[in-house]
Amino acid sequence: KAGVTQTPRYLIKTRGQQVTLSCSPISGHRSVSWYQQTPGQGLQFLFEYFSETQRNKGNFPGRFSGRQFSNSRSEMNVSTLELGDSALYLCASSLDREFTGELFFGEGSRLTVL
Amino acid sequence: DQQVKQNSPSLSVQEGRISILNCDYTNSMFDYFLWYKKYPAEGPTFLISISSIKDKNEDGRFTVFLNKSAKHLSLHIVPSQPGDSAVYFCAASPYGGSQGNLIFGKGTKLSVKP
């Protein structure tokens, strides 16, 4: 069974640009979440999607947005990039039939903002 | 304000000995706790969890203890192996929380020396 796939794995952008990251969940998983990992802050929750609807949103500015498609694939977008947006962006999927807390993470997209 | 705290950024242990990783939380509404392990260049992987109705859960070499009155949990690894060297994240979910919305600590880097 294929795992969670994130693309691109690495990217470099400059301040002011925008970026779109993609996530393909494990087949059959309908819940997709996004997390930002930075050295100082650990993993911080960005948002969660289920059946194309945003179910939860973390404490991030409106420059961070996301969406989920009917095939459960998800994208997140960051507009007007700032230096502080440099981070590893992790996508996670889950079955979401009963609560287990078990998320399956991708390898992440490493964003560097110059 | 951090709701899940891992106060030790790093821990070094000799192979064969016990590793104890600690985690404190502030939100009394948390009712499910998890540990994730992360190797470099990989996404976090689920390790073990515990519900607030229990005070201990074991899975092989890994045991999680929960002390609700102290709002403290710990992960014990016995015996520790070099392959356990990774960053360990403690995570929590509030009662009624959704699968994908976990609150993570900043992580503890465990080094197991041969």
Short mmCIF file of C-alpha atoms in Angstrom, two decimals, chain B residues 10-105:
data_model
loop_
_atom_site.label_atom_id
_atom_site.label_comp_id
_atom_site.label_asym_id
_atom_site.label_seq_id
_atom_site.Cartn_x
_atom_site.Cartn_y
_atom_site.Cartn_z
CA SER B 10 17.71 16.03 24.08
CA LEU B 11 18.48 12.83 25.95
CA SER B 12 21.46 10.50 25.68
CA VAL B 13 21.27 6.90 26.90
CA GLN B 14 23.51 3.87 26.75
CA GLU B 15 22.34 0.88 24.71
CA GLY B 16 20.48 -1.64 26.86
CA ARG B 17 19.47 0.94 29.46
CA ILE B 18 16.07 2.52 29.98
CA SER B 19 15.13 5.72 28.13
CA ILE B 20 12.52 7.91 29.81
CA LEU B 21 11.01 10.74 27.82
CA ASN B 22 8.74 13.16 29.61
CA CYS B 23 5.84 15.33 28.56
CA ASP B 24 3.65 17.78 30.47
CA TYR B 25 0.35 19.27 29.40
CA THR B 26 -1.76 22.13 30.63
CA ASN B 27 -5.17 21.53 29.12
CA SER B 28 -7.35 19.34 31.33
CA MET B 29 -9.66 18.75 28.35
CA PHE B 30 -7.03 16.54 26.70
CA ASP B 31 -8.20 12.96 26.86
CA TYR B 32 -5.98 11.11 24.40
CA PHE B 33 -2.22 11.15 24.27
CA LEU B 34 0.21 9.82 21.70
CA TRP B 35 3.89 9.47 21.01
CA TYR B 36 5.36 9.79 17.55
CA LYS B 37 8.91 9.05 16.46
CA LYS B 38 10.70 10.90 13.69
CA TYR B 39 13.89 9.99 11.87
CA PRO B 40 15.71 12.62 9.81
CA ALA B 41 14.31 13.08 6.29
CA GLU B 42 11.22 11.03 7.17
CA GLY B 43 7.77 11.92 8.39
CA PRO B 44 6.79 11.16 11.99
CA THR B 45 5.45 7.68 12.65
CA PHE B 46 2.94 6.70 15.30
CA LEU B 47 4.47 4.81 18.21
CA ILE B 48 2.00 4.34 21.05
CA SER B 49 -1.04 5.99 22.56
CA ILE B 50 -3.00 6.12 25.79
CA SER B 51 -6.51 7.15 26.66
CA SER B 52 -7.16 9.24 29.74
CA ILE B 53 -9.15 6.39 31.28
CA LYS B 54 -5.92 4.39 31.58
CA ASP B 55 -2.70 5.08 33.40
CA LYS B 56 -0.45 2.70 31.48
CA ASN B 57 -0.19 1.18 28.03
CA GLU B 58 2.46 -1.23 26.83
CA ASP B 59 3.59 -2.28 23.41
CA GLY B 60 6.70 -4.39 23.38
CA ARG B 61 9.66 -2.35 24.56
CA PHE B 62 7.55 0.80 24.77
CA THR B 63 5.37 1.77 27.72
CA VAL B 64 3.51 5.02 28.20
CA PHE B 65 2.47 6.16 31.67
CA LEU B 66 -0.15 8.81 32.31
CA ASN B 67 -0.51 10.76 35.56
CA LYS B 68 -3.66 12.84 35.12
CA SER B 69 -3.43 14.62 38.44
CA ALA B 70 0.06 15.87 37.56
CA LYS B 71 -0.84 16.37 33.89
CA HIS B 72 2.23 14.38 33.01
CA LEU B 73 3.02 11.48 30.77
CA SER B 74 6.18 9.59 30.07
CA LEU B 75 7.46 7.13 27.51
CA HIS B 76 9.72 4.35 28.70
CA ILE B 77 11.85 2.40 26.25
CA VAL B 78 13.39 -0.77 27.67
CA PRO B 79 15.91 -1.85 26.60
CA SER B 80 17.04 1.05 24.46
CA GLN B 81 18.60 0.22 21.11
CA PRO B 82 20.70 2.38 18.74
CA GLY B 83 17.85 2.22 16.21
CA ASP B 84 15.68 4.08 18.72
CA SER B 85 17.78 7.21 18.14
CA ALA B 86 15.26 9.71 16.77
CA VAL B 87 13.19 12.71 17.77
CA TYR B 88 10.18 11.78 19.88
CA PHE B 89 7.09 13.96 19.87
CA CYS B 90 4.40 13.88 22.48
CA ALA B 91 0.92 14.79 21.20
CA ALA B 92 -2.52 15.28 22.70
CA SER B 93 -6.10 15.51 21.56
CA PRO B 94 -8.96 17.14 23.44
CA TYR B 95 -12.16 15.30 24.26
CA GLY B 96 -14.27 15.18 21.11
CA GLY B 97 -11.34 16.30 19.02
CA SER B 98 -10.94 15.19 15.46
CA GLN B 99 -8.41 12.66 14.26
CA GLY B 100 -6.20 15.05 12.36
CA ASN B 101 -5.98 17.89 14.86
CA LEU B 102 -3.30 16.96 17.35
CA ILE B 103 -1.35 19.29 19.61
CA PHE B 104 2.32 18.39 19.52
CA GLY B 105 5.20 19.18 21.83
#
